[in-house]
PDB file of C-alpha atoms in Angstrom:
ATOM      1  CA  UNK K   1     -12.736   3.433   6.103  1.00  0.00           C
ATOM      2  CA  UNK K   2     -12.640   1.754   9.712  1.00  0.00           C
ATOM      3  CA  UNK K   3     -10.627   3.181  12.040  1.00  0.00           C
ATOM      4  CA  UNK K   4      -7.731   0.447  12.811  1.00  0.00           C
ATOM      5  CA  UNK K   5      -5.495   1.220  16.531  1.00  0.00           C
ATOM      6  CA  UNK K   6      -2.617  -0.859  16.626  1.00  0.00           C
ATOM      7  CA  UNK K   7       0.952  -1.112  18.663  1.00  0.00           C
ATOM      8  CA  UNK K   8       3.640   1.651  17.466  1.00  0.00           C
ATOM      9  CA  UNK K   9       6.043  -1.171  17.956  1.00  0.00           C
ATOM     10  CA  UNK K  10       6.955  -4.556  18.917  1.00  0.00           C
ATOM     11  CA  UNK K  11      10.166  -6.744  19.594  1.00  0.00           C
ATOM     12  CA  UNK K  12      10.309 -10.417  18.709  1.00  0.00           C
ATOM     13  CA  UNK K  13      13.212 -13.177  19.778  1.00  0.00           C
ATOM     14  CA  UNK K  14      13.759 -15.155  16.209  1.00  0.00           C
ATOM     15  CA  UNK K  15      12.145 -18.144  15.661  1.00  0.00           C
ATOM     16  CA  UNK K  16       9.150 -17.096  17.873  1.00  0.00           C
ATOM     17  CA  UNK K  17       5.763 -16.636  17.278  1.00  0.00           C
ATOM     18  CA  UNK K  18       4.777 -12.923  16.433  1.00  0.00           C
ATOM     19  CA  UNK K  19       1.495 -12.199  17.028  1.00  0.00           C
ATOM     20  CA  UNK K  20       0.839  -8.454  15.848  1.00  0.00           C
ATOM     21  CA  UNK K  21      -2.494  -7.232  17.395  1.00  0.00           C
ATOM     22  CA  UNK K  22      -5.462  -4.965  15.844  1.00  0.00           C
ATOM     23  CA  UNK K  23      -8.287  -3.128  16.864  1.00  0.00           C
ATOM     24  CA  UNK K  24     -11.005  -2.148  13.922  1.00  0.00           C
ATOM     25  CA  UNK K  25     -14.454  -2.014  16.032  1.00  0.00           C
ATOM     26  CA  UNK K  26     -16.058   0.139  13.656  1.00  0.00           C
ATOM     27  CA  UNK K  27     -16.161  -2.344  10.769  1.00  0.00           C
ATOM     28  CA  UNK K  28     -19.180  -2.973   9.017  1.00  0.00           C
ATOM     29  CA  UNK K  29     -20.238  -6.357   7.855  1.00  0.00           C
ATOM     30  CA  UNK K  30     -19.016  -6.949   4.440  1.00  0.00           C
ATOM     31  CA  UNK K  31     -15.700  -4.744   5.326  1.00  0.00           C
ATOM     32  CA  UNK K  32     -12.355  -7.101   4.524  1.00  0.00           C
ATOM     33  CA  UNK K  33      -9.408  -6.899   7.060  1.00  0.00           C
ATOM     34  CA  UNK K  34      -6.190  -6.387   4.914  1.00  0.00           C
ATOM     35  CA  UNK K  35      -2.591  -6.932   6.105  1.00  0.00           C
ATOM     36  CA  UNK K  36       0.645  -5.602   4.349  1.00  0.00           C
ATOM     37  CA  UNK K  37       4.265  -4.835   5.628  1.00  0.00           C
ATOM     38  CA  UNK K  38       7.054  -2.416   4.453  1.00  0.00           C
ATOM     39  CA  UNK K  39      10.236  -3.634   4.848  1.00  0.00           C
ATOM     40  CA  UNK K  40      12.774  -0.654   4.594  1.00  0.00           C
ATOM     41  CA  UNK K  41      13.042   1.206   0.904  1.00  0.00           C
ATOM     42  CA  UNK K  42      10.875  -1.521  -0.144  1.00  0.00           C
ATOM     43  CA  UNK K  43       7.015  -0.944  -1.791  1.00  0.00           C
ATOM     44  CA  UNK K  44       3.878  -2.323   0.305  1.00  0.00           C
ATOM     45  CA  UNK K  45       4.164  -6.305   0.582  1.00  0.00           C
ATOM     46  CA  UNK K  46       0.810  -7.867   0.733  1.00  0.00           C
ATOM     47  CA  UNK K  47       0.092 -10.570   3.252  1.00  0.00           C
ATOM     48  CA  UNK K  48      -2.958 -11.621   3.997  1.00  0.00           C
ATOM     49  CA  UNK K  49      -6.539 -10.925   4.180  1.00  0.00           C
ATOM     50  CA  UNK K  50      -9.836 -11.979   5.491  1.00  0.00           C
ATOM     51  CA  UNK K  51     -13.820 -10.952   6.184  1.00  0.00           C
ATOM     52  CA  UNK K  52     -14.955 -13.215   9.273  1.00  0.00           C
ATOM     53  CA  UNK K  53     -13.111 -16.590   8.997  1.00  0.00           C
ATOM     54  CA  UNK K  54      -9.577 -17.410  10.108  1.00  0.00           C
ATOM     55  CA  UNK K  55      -6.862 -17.118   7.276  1.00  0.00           C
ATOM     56  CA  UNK K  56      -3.653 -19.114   6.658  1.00  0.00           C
ATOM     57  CA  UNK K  57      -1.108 -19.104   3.838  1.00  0.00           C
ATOM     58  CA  UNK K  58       2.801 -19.393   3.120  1.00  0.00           C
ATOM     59  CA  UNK K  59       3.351 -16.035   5.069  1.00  0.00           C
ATOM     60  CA  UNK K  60       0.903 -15.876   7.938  1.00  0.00           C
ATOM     61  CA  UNK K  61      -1.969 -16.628   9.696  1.00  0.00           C
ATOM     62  CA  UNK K  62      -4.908 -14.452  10.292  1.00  0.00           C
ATOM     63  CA  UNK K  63      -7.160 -14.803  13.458  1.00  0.00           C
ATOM     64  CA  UNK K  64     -10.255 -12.750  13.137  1.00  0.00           C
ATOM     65  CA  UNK K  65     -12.611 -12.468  16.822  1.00  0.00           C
ATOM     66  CA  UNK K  66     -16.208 -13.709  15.951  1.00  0.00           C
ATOM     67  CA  UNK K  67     -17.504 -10.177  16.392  1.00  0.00           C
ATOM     68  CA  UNK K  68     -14.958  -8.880  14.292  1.00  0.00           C
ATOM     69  CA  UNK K  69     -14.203  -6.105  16.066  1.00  0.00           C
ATOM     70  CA  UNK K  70     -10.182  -7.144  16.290  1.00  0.00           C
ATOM     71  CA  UNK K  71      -7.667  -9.411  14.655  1.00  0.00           C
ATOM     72  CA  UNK K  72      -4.403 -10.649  14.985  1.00  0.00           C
ATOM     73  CA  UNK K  73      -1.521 -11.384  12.660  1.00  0.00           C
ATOM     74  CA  UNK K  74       0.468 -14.683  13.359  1.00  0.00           C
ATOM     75  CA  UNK K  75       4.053 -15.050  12.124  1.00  0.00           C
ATOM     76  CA  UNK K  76       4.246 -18.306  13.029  1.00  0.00           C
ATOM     77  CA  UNK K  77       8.651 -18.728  13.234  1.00  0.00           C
ATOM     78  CA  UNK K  78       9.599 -15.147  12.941  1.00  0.00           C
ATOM     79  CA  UNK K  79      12.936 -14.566  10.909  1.00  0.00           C
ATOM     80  CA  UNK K  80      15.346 -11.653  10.627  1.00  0.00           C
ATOM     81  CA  UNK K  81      14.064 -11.063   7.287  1.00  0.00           C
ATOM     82  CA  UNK K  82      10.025 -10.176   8.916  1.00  0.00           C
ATOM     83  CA  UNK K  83      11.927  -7.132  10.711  1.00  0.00           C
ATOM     84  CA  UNK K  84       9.100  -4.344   9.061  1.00  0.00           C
ATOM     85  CA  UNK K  85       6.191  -1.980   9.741  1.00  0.00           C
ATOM     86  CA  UNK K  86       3.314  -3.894   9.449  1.00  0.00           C
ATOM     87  CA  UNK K  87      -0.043  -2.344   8.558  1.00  0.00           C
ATOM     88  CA  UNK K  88      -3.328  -3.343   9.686  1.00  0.00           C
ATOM     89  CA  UNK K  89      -6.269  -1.752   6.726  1.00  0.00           C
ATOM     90  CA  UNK K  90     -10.156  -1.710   6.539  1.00  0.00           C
ATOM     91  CA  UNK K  91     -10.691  -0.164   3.347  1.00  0.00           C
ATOM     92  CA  UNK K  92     -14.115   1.521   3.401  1.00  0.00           C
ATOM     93  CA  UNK K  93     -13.639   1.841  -0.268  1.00  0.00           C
ATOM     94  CA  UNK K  94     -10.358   0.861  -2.917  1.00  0.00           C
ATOM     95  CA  UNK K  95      -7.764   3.196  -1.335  1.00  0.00           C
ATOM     96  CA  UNK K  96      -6.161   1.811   1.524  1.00  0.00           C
ATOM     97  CA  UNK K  97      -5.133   3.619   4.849  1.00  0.00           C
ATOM     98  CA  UNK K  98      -2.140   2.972   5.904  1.00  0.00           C
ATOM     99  CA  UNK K  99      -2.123   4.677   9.108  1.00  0.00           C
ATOM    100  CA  UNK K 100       1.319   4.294  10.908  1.00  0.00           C
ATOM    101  CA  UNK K 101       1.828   0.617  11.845  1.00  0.00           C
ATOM    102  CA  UNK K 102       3.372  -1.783  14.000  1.00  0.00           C
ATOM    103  CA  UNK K 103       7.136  -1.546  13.535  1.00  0.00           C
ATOM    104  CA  UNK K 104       8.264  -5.394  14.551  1.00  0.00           C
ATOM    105  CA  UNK K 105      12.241  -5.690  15.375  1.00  0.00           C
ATOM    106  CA  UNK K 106      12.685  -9.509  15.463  1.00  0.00           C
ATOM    107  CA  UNK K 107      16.012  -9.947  17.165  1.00  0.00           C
ATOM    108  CA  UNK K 108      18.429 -12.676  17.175  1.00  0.00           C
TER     109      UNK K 108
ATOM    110  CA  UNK W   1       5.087 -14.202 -12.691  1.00  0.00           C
ATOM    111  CA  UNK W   2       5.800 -10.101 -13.047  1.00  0.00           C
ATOM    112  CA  UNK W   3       4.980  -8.103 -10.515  1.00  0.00           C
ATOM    113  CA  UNK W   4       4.174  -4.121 -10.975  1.00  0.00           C
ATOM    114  CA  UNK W   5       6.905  -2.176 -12.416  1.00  0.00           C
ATOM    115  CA  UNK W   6       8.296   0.877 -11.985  1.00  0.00           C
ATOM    116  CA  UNK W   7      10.342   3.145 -13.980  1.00  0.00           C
ATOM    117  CA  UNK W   8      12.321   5.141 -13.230  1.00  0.00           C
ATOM    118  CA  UNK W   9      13.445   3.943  -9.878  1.00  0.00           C
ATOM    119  CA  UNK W  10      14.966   7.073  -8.869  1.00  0.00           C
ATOM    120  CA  UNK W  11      14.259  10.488 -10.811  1.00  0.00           C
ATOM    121  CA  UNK W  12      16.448  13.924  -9.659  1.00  0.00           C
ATOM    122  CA  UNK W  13      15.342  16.568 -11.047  1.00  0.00           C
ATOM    123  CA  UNK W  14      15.358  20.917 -10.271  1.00  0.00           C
ATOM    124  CA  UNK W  15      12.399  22.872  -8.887  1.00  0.00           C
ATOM    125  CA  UNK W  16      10.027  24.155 -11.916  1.00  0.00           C
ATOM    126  CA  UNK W  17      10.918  20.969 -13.750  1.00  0.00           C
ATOM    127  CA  UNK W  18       8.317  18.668 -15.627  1.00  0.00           C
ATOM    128  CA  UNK W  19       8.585  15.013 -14.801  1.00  0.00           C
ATOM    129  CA  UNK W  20       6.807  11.186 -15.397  1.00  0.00           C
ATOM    130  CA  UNK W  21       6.683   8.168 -13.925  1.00  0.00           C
ATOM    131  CA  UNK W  22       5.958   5.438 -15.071  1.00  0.00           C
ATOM    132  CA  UNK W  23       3.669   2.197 -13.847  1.00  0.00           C
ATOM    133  CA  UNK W  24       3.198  -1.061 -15.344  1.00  0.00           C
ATOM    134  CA  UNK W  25       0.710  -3.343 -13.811  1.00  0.00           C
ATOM    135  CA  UNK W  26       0.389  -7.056 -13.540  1.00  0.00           C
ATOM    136  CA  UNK W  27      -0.986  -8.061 -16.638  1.00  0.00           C
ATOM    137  CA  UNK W  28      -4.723  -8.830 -16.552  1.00  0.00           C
ATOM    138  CA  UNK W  29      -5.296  -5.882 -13.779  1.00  0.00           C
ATOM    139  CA  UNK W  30      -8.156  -3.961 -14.333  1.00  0.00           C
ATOM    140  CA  UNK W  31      -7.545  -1.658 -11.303  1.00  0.00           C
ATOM    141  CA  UNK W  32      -4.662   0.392 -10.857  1.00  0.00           C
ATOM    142  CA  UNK W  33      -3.618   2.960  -7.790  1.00  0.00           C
ATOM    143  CA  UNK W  34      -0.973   5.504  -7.427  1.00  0.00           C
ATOM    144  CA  UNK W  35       0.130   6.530  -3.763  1.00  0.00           C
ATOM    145  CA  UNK W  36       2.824   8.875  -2.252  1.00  0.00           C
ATOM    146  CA  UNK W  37       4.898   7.784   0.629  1.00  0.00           C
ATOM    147  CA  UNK W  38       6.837  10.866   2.394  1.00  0.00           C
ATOM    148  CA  UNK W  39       9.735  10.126   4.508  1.00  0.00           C
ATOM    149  CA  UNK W  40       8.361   8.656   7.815  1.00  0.00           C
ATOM    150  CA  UNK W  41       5.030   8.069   6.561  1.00  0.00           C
ATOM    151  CA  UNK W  42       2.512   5.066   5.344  1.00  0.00           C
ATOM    152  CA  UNK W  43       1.676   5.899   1.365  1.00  0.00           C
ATOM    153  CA  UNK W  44      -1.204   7.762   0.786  1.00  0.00           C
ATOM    154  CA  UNK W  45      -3.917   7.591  -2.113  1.00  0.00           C
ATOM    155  CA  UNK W  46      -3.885   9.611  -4.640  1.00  0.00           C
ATOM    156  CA  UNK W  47      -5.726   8.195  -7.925  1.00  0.00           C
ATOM    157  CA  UNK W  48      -7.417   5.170  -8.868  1.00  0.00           C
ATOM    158  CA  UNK W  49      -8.186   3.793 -12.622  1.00  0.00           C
ATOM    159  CA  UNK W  50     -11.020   1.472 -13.183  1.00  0.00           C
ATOM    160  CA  UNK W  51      -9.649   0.260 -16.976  1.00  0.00           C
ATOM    161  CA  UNK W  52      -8.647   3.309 -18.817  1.00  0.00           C
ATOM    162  CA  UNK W  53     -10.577   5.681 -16.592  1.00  0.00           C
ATOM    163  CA  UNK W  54      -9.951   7.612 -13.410  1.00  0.00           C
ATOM    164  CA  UNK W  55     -12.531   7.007 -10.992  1.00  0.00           C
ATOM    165  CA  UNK W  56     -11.310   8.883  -8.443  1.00  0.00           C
ATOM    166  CA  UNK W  57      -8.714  11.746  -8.245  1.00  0.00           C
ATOM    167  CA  UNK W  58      -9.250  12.659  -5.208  1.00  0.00           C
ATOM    168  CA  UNK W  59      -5.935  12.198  -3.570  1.00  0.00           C
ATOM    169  CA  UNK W  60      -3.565  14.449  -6.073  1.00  0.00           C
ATOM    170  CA  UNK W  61      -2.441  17.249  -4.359  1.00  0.00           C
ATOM    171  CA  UNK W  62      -3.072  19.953  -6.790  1.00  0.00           C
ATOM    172  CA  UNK W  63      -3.641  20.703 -10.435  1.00  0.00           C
ATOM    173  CA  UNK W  64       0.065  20.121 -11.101  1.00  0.00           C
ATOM    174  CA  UNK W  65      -0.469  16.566 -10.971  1.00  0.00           C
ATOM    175  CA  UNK W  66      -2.358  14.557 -13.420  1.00  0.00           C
ATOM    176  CA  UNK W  67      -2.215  10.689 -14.445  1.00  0.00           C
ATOM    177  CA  UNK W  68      -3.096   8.813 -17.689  1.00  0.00           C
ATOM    178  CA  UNK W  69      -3.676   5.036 -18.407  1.00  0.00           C
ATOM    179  CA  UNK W  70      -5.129   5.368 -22.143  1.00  0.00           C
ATOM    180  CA  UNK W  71      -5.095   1.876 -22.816  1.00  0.00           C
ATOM    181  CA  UNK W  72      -6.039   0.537 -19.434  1.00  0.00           C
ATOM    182  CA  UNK W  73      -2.603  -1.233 -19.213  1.00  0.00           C
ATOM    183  CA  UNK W  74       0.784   1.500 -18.637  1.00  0.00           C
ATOM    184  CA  UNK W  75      -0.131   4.164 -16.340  1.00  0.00           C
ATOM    185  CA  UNK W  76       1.939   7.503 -16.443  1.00  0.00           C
ATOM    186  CA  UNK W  77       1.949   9.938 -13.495  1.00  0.00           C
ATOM    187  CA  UNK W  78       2.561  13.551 -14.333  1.00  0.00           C
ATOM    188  CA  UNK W  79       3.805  16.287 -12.187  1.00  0.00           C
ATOM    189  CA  UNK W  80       4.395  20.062 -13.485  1.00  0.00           C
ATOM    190  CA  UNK W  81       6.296  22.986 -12.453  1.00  0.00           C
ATOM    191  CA  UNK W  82       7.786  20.587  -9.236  1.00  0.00           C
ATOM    192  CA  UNK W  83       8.276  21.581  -6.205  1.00  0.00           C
ATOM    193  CA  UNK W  84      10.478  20.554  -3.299  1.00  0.00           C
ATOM    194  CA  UNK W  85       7.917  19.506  -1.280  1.00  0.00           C
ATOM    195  CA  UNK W  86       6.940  16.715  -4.242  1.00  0.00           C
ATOM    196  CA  UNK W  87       9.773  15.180  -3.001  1.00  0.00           C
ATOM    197  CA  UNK W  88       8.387  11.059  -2.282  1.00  0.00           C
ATOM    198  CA  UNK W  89       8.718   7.944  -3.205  1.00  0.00           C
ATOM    199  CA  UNK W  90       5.892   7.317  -5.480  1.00  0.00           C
ATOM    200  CA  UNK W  91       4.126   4.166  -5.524  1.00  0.00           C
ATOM    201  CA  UNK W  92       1.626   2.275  -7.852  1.00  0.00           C
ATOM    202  CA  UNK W  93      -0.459  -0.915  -7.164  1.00  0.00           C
ATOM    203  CA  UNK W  94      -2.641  -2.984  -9.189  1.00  0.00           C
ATOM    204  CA  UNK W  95      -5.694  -5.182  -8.406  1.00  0.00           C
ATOM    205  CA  UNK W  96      -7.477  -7.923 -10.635  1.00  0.00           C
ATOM    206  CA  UNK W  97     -10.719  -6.077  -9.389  1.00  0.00           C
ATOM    207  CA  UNK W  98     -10.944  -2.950  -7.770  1.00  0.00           C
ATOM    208  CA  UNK W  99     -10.555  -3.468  -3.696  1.00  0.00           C
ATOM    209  CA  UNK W 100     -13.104  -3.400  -1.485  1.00  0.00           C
ATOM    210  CA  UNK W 101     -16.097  -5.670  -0.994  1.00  0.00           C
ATOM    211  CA  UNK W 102     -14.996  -7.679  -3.469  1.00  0.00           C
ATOM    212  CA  UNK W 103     -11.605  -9.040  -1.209  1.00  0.00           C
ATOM    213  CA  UNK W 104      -9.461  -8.206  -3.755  1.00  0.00           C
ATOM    214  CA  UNK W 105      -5.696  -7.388  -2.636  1.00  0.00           C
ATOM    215  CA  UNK W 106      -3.570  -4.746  -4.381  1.00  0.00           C
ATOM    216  CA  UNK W 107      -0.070  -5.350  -5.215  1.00  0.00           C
ATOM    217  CA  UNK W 108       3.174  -3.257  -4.869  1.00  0.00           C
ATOM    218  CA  UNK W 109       5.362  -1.932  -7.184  1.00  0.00           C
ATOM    219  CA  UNK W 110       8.959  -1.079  -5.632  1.00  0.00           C
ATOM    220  CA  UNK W 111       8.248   2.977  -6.023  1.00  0.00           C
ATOM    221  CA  UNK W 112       9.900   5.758  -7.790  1.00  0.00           C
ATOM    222  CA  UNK W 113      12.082   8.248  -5.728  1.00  0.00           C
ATOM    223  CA  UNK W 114      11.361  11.538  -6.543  1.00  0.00           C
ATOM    224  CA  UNK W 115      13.873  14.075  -5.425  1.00  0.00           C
ATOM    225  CA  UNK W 116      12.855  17.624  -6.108  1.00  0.00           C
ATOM    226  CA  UNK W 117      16.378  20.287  -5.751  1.00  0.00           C
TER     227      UNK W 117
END
């Protein structure tokens, strides 16, 4: 698997942008970048993912760099409810790494 | 539709004790994963099933765990003689392919709570 570094944590005011950054510049060419969150008690929520072009959907948006060596998660109107530990993952293989996450507080 | 499901959600049980849990996967999943997520921690791997198969069982701890899927649907995760240090929550995911170069995201049950006395 690629190494991913990200933030331990992060705060965010509600109904701002979050913008959760991610470092993977070991990852190979046909490597995808996965995103999931944990909200407390609560299995592994999927997100997003995305191999070398931008990604958007209901949740988020996912901005890859054109060398691919970091991305960025975009919460575009962050709610009380996206208060989680979000995980940035470059499975190598079919498990994924969790590592330990960005823990986002959105606050009111 | 349904999502993964896990039974039971919580399982207490005594140290020595024989236990299961149970996953069912989004139907049509040919992949399924089991993890183990210990207080304070991200989940970590422990078996993957290609169909009824394990393709890699790399991840269980010991010989005291095992896993089944024999019809490439239901997976059961088995853990003898338990120990306190079992204690988890225990968490299976499914994939319409297996992840990996082929983009293809796994999906969450809610876990089983294991709490070894």
């Amino acid at each position: 698997d690629a190494k991913t570094t990200q933030p331990p944590s992060m705060d965010c005011a509600e109904g701002r942008a979050a913008n959760l950054p991610c470092n993977h510049s070991t990852i190979s060419g046909n490597e995808y970048v996965y995103w999931y969150r944990q909200i407390h008690s609560q299995g592994p929520q999927y997100i997003i993912h995305g191999l070398k072009n931008n990604e958007t959907n209901e949740m988020a948006s996912l901005i890859i760099t054109e060398d691919r060596k970091s991305s960025t998660l975009i919460l575009p109107h962050a709610t009380l409810r996206d208060t989680a530990v979000y995980y940035c993952i470059v499975p190598g293989g079919y498990a994924l790494n969790f590592g330990k996450g960005t823990s986002l507080l959105v606050t009111p | 539709g349904a999502g993964v499901s896990q039974t039971p959600s919580n399982k207490v049980t005594e140290k020595g004790k024989y236990v299961e849990l149970r996953c069912d996967p989004i139907s049509g999943h040919t992949a399924l994963y089991w993890y183990r997520q210990s207080l304070g921690q991200g989940p970590e791997f422990l078996i993957y099933f290609q169909g009824t198969g394990a393709a890699d069982d790399s991840g269980l701890p010991n010989d005291r765990f095992f896993a089944v899927r024999p019809e490439g649907s239901v997976s059961t995760l088995k853990i003898q003689r338990t120990e306190r240090g079992d204690s988890a929550v225990y968490l299976c995911a499914s994939s319409f392919q297996p992840t990996g170069s082929s983009g293809n995201e796994q999906f969450f049950g809610p876990g089983t709570r294991l709490t070894v006395l």
